[in-house]
Short mmCIF file of C-alpha atoms in Angstrom, two decimals:
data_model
loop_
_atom_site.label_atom_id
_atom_site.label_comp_id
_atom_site.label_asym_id
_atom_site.label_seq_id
_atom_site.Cartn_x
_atom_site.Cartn_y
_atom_site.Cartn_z
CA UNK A 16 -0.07 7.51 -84.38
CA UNK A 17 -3.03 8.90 -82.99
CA UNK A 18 -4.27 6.28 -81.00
CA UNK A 19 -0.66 5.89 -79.72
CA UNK A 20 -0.72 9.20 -78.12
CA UNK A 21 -4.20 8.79 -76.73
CA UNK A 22 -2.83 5.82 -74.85
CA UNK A 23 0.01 7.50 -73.59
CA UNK A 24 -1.98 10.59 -72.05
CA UNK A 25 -4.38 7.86 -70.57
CA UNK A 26 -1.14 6.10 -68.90
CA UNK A 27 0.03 9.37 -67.72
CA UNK A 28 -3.34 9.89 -66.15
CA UNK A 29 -3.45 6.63 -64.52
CA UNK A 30 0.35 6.77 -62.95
CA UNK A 31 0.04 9.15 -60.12
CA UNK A 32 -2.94 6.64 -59.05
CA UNK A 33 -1.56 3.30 -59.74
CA UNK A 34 1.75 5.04 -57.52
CA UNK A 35 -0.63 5.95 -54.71
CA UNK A 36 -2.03 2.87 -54.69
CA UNK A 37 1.08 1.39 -54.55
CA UNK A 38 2.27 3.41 -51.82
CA UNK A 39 -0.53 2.73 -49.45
CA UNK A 40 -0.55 -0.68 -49.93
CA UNK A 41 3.39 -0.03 -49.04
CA UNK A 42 2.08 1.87 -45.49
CA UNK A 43 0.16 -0.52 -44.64
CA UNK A 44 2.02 -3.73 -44.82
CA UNK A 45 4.76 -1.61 -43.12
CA UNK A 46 2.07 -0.59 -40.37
CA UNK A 47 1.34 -4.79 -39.65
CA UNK A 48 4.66 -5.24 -39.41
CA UNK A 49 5.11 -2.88 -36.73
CA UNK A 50 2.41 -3.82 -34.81
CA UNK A 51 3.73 -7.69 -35.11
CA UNK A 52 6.79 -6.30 -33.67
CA UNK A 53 5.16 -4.20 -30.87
CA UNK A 54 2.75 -7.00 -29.47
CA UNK A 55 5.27 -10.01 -29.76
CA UNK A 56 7.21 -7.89 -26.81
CA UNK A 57 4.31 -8.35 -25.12
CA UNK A 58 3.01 -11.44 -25.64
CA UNK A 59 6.90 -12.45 -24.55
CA UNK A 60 6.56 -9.93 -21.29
CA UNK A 61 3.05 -11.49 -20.52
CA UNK A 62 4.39 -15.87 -20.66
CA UNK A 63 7.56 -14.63 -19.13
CA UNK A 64 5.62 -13.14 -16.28
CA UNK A 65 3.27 -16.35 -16.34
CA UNK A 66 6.41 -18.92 -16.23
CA UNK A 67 8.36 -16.71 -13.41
CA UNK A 68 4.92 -16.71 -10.86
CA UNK A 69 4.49 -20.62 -11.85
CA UNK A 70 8.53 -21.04 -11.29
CA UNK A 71 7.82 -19.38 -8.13
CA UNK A 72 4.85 -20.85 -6.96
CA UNK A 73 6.17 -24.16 -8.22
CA UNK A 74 8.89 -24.11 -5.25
CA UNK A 75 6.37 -23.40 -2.85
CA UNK A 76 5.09 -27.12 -1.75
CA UNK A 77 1.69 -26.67 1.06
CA UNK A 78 -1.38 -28.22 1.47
CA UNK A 79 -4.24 -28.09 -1.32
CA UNK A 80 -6.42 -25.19 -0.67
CA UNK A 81 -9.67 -25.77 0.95
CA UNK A 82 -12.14 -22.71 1.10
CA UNK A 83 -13.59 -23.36 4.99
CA UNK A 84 -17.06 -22.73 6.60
CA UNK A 85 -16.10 -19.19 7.73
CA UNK A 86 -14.88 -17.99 4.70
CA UNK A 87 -18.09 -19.19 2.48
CA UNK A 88 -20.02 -17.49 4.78
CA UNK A 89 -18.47 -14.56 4.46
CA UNK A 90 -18.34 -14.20 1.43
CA UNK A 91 -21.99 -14.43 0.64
CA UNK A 92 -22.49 -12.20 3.85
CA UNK A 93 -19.91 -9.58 1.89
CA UNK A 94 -21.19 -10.33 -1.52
CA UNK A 95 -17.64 -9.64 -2.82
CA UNK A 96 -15.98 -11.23 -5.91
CA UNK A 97 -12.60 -13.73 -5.73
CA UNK A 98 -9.84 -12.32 -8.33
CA UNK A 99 -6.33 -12.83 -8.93
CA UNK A 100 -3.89 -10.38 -8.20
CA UNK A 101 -1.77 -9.54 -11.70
CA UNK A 102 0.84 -7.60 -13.03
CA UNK A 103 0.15 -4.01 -14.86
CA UNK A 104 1.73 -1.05 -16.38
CA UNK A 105 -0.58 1.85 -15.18
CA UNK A 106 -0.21 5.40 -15.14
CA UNK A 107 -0.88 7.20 -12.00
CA UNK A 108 -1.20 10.41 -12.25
CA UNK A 109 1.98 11.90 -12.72
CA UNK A 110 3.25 9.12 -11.73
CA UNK A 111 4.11 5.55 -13.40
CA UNK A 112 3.46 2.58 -11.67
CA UNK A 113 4.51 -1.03 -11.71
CA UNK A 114 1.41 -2.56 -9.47
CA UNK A 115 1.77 -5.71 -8.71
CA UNK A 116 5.63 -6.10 -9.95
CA UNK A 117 6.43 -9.29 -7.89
CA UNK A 118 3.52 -11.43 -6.91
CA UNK A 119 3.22 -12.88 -2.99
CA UNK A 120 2.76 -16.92 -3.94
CA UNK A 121 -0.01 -17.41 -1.72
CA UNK A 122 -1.60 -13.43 -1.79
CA UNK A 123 -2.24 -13.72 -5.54
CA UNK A 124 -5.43 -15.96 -5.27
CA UNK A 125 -6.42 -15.18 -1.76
CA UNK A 126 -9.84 -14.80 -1.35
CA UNK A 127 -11.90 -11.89 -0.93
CA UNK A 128 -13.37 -13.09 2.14
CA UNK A 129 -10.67 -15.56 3.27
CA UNK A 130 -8.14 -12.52 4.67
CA UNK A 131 -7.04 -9.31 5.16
CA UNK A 132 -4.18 -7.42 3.39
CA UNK A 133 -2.29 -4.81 5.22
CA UNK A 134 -1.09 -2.07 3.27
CA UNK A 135 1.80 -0.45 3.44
CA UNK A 136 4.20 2.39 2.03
CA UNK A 137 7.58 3.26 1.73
CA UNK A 138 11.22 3.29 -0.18
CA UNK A 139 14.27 0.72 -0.02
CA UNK A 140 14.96 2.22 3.06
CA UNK A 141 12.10 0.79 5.06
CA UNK A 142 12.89 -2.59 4.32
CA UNK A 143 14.41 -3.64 7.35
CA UNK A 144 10.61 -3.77 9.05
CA UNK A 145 8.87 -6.27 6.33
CA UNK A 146 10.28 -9.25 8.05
CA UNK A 147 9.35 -8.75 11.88
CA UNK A 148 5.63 -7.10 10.39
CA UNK A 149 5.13 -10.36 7.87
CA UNK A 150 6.11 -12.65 10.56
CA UNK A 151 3.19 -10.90 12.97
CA UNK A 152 0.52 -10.54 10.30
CA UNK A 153 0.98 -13.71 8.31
CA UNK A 154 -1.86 -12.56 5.89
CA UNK A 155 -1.41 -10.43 2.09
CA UNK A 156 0.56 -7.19 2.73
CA UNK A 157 0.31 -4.48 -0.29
CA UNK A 158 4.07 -2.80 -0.22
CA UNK A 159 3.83 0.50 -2.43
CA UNK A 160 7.51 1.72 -3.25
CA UNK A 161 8.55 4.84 -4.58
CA UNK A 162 11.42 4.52 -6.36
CA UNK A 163 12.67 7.15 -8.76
CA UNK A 164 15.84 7.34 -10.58
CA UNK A 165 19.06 5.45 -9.27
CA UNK A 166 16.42 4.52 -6.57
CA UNK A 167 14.59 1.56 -8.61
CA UNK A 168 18.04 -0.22 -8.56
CA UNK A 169 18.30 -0.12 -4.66
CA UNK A 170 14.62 -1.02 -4.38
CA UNK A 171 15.38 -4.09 -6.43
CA UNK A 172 18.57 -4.90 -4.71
CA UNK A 173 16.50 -5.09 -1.73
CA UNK A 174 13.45 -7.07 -3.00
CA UNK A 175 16.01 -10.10 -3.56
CA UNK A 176 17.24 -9.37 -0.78
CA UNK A 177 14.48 -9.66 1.68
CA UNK A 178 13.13 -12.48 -0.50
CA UNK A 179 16.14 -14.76 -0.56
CA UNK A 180 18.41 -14.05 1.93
CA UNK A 181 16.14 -13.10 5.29
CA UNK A 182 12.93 -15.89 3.95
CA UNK A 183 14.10 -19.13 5.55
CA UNK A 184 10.64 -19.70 5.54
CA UNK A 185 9.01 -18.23 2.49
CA UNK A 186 6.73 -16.15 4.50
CA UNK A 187 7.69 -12.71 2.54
CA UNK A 188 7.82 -15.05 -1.06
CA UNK A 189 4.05 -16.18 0.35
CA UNK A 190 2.58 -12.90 0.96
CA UNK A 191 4.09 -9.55 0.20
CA UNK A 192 3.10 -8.17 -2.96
CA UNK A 193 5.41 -5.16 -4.26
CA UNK A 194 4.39 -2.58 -6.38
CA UNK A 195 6.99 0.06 -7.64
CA UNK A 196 6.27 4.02 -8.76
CA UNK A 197 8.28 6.78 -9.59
CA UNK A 198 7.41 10.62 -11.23
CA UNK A 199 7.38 10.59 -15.17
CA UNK A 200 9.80 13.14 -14.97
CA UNK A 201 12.56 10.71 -12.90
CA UNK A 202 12.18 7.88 -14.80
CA UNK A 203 14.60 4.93 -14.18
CA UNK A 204 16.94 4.60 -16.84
CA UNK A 205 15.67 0.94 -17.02
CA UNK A 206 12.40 -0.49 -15.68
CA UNK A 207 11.70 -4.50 -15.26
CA UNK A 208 9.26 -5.84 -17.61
CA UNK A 209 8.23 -8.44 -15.47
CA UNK A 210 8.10 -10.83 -12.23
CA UNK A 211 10.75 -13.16 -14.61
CA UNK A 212 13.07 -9.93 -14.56
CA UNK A 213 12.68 -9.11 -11.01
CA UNK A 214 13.41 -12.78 -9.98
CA UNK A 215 16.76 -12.93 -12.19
CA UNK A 216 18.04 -9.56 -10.71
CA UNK A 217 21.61 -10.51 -8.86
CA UNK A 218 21.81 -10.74 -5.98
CA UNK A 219 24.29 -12.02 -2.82
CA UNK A 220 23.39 -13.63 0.33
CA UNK A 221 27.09 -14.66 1.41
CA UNK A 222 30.35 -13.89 1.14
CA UNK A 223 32.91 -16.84 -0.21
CA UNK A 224 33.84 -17.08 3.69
CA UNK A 225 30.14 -17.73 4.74
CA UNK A 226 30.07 -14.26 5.87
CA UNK A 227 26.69 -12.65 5.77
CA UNK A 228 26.06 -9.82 3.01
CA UNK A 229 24.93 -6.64 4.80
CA UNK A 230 21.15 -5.79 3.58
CA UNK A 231 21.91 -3.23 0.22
CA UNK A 232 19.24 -0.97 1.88
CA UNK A 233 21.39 -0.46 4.99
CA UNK A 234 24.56 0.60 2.54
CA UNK A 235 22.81 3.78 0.80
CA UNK A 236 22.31 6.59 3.44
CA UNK A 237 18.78 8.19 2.44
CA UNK A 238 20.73 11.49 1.69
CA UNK A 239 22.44 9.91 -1.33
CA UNK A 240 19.37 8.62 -2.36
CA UNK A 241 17.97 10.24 -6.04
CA UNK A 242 15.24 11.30 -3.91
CA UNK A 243 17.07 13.41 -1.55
CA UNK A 244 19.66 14.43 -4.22
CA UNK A 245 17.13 15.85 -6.96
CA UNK A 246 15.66 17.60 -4.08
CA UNK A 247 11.81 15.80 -4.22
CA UNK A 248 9.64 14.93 -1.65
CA UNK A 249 7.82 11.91 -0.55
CA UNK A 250 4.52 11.81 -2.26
CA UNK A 251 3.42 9.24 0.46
CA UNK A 252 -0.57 9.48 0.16
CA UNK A 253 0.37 8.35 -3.78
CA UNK A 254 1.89 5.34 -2.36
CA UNK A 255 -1.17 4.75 0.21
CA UNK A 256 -3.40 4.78 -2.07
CA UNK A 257 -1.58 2.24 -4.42
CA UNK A 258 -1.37 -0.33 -2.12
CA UNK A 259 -5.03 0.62 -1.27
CA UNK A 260 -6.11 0.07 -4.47
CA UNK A 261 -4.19 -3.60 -5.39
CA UNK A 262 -5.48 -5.66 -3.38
CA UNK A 263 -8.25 -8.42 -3.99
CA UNK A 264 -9.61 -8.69 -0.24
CA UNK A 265 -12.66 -7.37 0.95
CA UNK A 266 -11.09 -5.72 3.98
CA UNK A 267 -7.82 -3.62 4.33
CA UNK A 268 -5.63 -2.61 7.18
CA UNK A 269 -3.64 0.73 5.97
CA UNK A 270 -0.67 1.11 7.94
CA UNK A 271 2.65 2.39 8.50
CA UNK A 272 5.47 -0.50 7.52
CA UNK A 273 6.74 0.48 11.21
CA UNK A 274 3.58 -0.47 12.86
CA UNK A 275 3.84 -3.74 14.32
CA UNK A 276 0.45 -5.84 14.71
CA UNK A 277 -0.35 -7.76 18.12
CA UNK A 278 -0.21 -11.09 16.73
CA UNK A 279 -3.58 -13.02 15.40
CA UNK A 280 -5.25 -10.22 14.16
CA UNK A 281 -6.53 -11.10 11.13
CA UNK A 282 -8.29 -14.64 12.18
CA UNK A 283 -9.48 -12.35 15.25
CA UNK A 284 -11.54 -9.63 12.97
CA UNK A 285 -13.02 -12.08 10.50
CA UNK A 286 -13.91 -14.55 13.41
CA UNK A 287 -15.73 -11.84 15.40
CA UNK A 288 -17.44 -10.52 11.81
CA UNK A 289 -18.70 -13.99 11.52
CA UNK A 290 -20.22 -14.75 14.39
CA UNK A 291 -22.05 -11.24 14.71
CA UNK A 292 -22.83 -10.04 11.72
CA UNK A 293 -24.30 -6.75 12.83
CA UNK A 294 -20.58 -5.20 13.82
CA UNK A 295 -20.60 -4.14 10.46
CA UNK A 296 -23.14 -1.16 8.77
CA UNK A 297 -24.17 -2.74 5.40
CA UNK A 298 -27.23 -1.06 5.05
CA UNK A 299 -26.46 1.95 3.21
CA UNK A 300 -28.84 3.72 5.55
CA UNK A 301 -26.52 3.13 8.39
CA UNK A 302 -23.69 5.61 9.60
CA UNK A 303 -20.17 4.09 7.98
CA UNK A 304 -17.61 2.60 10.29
CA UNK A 305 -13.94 1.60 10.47
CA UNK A 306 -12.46 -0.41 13.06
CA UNK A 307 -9.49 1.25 14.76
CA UNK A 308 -6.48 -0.18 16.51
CA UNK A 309 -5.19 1.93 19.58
CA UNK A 310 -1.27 2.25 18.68
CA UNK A 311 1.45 2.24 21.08
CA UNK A 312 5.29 2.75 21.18
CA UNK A 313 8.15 1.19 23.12
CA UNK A 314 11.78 1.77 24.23
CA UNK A 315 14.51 1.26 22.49
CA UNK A 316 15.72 -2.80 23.18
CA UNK A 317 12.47 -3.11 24.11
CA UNK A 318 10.85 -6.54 22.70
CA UNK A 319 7.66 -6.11 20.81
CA UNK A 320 4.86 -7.05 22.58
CA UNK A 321 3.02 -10.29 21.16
CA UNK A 322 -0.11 -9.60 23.11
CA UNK A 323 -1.96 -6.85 25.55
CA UNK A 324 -0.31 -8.40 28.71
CA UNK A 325 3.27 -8.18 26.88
CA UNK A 326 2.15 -4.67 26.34
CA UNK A 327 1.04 -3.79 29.93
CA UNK A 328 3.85 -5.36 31.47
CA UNK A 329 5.85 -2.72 29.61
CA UNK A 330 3.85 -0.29 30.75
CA UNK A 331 4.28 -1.23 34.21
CA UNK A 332 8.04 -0.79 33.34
CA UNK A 333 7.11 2.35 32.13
CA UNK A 334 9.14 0.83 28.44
CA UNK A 335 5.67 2.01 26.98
CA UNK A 336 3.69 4.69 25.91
CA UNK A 337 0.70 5.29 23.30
CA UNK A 338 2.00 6.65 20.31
CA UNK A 339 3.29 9.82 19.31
CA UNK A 340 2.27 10.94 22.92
CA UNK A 341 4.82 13.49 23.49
CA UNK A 342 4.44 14.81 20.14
CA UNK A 343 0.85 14.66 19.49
CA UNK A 344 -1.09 12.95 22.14
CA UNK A 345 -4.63 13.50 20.70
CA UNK A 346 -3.65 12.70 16.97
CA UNK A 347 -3.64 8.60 18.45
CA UNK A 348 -5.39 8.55 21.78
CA UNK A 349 -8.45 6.24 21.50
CA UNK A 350 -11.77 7.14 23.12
CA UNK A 351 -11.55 5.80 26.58
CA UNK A 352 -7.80 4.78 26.46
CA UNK A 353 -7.11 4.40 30.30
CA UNK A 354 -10.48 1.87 30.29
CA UNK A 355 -8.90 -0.07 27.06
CA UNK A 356 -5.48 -0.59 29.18
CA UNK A 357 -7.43 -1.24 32.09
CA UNK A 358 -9.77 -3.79 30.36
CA UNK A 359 -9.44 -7.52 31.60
CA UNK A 360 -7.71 -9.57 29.20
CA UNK A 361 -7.06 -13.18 28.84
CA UNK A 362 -5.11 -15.09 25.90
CA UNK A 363 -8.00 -16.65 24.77
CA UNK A 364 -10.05 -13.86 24.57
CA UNK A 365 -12.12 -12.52 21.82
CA UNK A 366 -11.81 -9.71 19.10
CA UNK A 367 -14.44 -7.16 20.23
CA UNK A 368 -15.68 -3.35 19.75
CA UNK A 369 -14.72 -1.69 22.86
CA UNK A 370 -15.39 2.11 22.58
CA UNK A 371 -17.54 4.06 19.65
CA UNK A 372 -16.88 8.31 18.50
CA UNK A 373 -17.12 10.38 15.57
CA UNK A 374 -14.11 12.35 14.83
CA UNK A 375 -15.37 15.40 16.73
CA UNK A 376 -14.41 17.74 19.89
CA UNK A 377 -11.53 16.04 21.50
CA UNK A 378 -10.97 13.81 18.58
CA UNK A 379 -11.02 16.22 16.12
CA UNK A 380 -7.30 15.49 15.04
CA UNK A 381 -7.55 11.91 15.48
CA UNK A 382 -4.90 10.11 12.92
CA UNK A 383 -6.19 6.63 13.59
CA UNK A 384 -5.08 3.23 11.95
CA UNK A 385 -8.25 1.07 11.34
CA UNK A 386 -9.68 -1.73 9.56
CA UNK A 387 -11.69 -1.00 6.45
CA UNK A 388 -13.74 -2.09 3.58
CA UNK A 389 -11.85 -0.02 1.20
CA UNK A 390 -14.50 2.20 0.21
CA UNK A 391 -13.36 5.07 2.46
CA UNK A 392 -11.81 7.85 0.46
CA UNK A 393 -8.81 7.60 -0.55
CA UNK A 394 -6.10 9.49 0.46
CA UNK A 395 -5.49 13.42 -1.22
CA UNK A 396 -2.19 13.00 -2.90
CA UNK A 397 -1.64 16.71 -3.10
CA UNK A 398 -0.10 16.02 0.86
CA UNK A 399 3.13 14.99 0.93
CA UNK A 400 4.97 13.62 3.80
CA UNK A 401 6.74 16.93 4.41
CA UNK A 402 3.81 18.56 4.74
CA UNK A 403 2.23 16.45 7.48
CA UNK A 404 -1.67 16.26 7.34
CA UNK A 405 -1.13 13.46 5.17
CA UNK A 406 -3.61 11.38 7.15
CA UNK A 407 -5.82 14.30 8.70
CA UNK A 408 -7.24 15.47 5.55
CA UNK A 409 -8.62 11.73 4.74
CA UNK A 410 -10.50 11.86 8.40
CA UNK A 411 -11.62 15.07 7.80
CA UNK A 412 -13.39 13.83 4.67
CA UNK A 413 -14.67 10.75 6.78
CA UNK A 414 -16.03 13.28 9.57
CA UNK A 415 -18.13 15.56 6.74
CA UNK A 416 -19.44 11.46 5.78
CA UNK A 417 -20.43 10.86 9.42
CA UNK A 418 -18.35 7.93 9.49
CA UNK A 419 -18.39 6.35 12.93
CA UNK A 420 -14.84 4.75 14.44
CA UNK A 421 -15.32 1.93 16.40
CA UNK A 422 -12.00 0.89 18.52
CA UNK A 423 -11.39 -3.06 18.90
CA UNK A 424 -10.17 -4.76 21.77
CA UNK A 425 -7.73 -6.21 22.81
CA UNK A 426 -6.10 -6.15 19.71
CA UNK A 427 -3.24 -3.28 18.73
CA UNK A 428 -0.56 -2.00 16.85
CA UNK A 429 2.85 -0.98 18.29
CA UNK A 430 5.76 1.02 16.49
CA UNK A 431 9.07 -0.34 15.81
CA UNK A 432 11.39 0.19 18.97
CA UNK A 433 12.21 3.57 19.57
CA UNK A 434 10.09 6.58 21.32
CA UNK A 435 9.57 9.57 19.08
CA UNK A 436 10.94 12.63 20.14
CA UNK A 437 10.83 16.50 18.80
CA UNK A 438 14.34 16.41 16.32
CA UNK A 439 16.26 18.98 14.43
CA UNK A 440 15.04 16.82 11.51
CA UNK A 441 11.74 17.60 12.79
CA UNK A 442 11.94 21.35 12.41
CA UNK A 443 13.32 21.46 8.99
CA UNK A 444 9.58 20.20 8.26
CA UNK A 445 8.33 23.60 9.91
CA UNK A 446 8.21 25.14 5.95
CA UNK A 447 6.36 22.38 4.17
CA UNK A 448 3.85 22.25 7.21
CA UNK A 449 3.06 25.96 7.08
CA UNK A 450 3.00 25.85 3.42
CA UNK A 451 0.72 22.76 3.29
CA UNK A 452 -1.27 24.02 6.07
CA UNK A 453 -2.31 27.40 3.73
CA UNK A 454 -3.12 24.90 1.13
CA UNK A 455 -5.46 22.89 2.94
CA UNK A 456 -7.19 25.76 3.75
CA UNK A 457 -7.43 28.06 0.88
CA UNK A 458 -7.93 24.96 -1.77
CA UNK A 459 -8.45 21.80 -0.40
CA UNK A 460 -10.91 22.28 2.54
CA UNK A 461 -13.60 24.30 0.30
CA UNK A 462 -12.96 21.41 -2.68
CA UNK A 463 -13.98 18.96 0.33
CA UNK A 464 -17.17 20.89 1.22
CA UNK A 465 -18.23 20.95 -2.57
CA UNK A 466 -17.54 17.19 -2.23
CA UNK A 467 -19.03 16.16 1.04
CA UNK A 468 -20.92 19.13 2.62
CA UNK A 469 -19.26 21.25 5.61
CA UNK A 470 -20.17 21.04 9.07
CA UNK A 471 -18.60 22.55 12.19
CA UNK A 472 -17.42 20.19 14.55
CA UNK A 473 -14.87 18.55 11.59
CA UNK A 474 -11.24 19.83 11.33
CA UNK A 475 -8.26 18.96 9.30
#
């Protein structure tokens, strides 16, 4: 009887452990189980993004790539790496992004020495300039889109779009590259996992009578856009630097989506880099330069000039101005302007540095567009677009680095038809600016001369 109740005390003693045991064994089989179930999503997300860029690619039918002379030089000139571009979830900031959502065909193993990607911001309702700016730059273009909210439908409505009903060609399936981002706090109510989801999004090109589908992005007026209607502004430097950051070529071109490229560029620049090596400053003990384009703007109806004497001819017609010139003639005025327009030109001629300054005296407010490595800073993303500055700030960073701006001829950008003009639109800005311009001043200006020293002759 004895012995009997000894055992039973021992059992007693030993439950509560065997039951814990028990129980953790239970958490963790339940704890592989979820994590099968978490990672098979996306393993799925990852071959479903595989199969849609090889469906995609597959439909694509060109020549075998050959890496030529030019580009093997300079790439061991550059010392830069070759990678693929690729899809990710990242989070920026505040901010999620989608980098690299849909995949140009031919951008995504590009070179790092074989091109130059132009990148470029916006929402869906700067679409209507990809085509005419793809069909001039015919290179990797790095589209950052905000799109919070309802917004992320619209900016997929217009991806197909652009990519199946405007592409007779392929040209945008060949070498835009979109990226979506919106604030963590306006999420979409549904995001894309994918390329494969992007790709299978509906879309219409024609109506049952043949008739042509208006673009989507023309249908939704930007003031009943989520943007405008939760009352946000553009965070546009967030988008700048996006695009900045996802390429996989050595050098960028960062750029409005309005700005229109003379055409040839890009063979231009990386001919003239080859066959004079010393128009770059790789020796770190050499100022750092950038390669600005003077940028021009036309009259409405106006065609876009292909070339400078396309460009001068409008001149002559007086159809042409440089840019911004009755709103801010010294933020895009390039040193020695009247000698660049007066320069002799010929259609076979050269890409060449034409005029040298630091972004001092008259050029202190210089908002130039240039060619880059991509090492420059980036852009501050506490400047929104309604705040102007939004390019400023980064040159005033560049002029405390002693950065040197080198303007190429006879190469140049031109806005989308249209001269600018001072707007009603324009004044409702007046707040942000003055608000933005405090800001500058009292926080980001002495952050900036922590960062990069301080010296007179800069200004924001």
């Amino acid at each position: 009887m004895a012995a009997v109740c000894c055992n039973s005390k021992g059992f007693l003693r030993l439950f509560p452990i065997v039951l814990l045991f028990n129980t953790a064994l239970l958490l963790v089989w339940r704890n592989v189980q979820q994590a099968q179930q978490l990672s098979q999503p996306n393993i799925l997300w990852e071959s479903q993004e595989r199969a849609a860029v090889e469906e995609d690619c597959s439909k694509y039918v060109g020549p075998s790539k050959e890496i030529s002379p030019r580009t093997k030089e300079l790439q061991e000139f550059l010392k830069c790496r070759d990678r693929p571009l690729r899809f990710e979830r990242i989070q920026h900031g505040r901010y999620w992004l989608l980098q690299n959502l849909v995949i140009g065909r031919k951008s995504r193993d590009i070179g790092c020495a074989e091109s130059i990607t132009y990148t470029t911001i916006g929402d869906y309702s700067f679409f209507d300039n990809l085509k005419p700016l793809v069909e001039r730059w015919l290179a990797p273009v790095s589209f950052a889109i905000h799109a919070p909210g309802y917004d992320l439908k619209a900016t997929l409505d217009a991806i197909q779009y652009v990519r199946n009903c405007l592409d007779d060609d392929g040209i945008i399936k060949d070498w835009v590259s979109f990226h979506v981002y919106f604030p963590n706090n306006h999420m979409p109510k549904k995001v894309p996992f994918n390329m494969d989801q992007v790709l299978r999004h509906p879309y219409t090109c024609t109506l049952a009578n043949g008739t042509q589908v208006p673009p989507p992005y023309t249908l939704i007026p930007r003031s009943e856009s989520y943007k405008n209607t939760a009352n946000l502004t553009y965070p546009i430097n967030v988008g700048r630097n996006i695009a900045r950051q996802a390429v996989n070529t050595h050098f960028i071109l960062a750029s409005d989506i309005e700005l229109y490229p003379s055409l040839g560029f890009v063979d231009l620049f990386l001919d003239m880099v080859a066959q004079n090596h010393s128009v770059l400053a790789l020796d770190p003990l050499q100022p750092r330069r950038v390669y600005p384009l003077p940028v021009f703007e036309i009259a409405s109806g106006a065609e876009v000039p292909s070339n400078k004497s396309e460009l001068l001819a409008l001149y002559e017609k007086k159809l042409a101005q440089g840019f911004h010139e009755k709103l801010c003639g010294a933020c895009h005025k390039v040193p020695r302007q009247k000698e660049w327009l007066k320069e002799p030109y010929t259609e076979e001629e050269q890409l060449k540095l034409f005029s040298y300054t630091l972004r001092e005296k008259q050029f202190r407010y210089w908002e130039p567009f240039y060619v880059s490595d991509n090492t420059e800073p980036l852009f501050d993303e506490r400047v929104t677009w309604e705040g102007q500055s939004n390019k400023r700030i980064q040159n005033y960073a560049m002029c405390l680095m002693g950065y040197e701006y080198h303007v190429l001829h006879p190469a140049f950008l031109v806005h989308s038809p249209g001269i600018k003009k001072v707007t009603e639109g324009s004044a409702t800005r007046k707040k942000f600016a003055e608000e933005m311009t405090k800001f500058i001043n009292v926080k980001i200006r002495p952050e900036y001369h922590v960062l990069y020293g301080s010296k007179s002759a800069c200004q924001t």
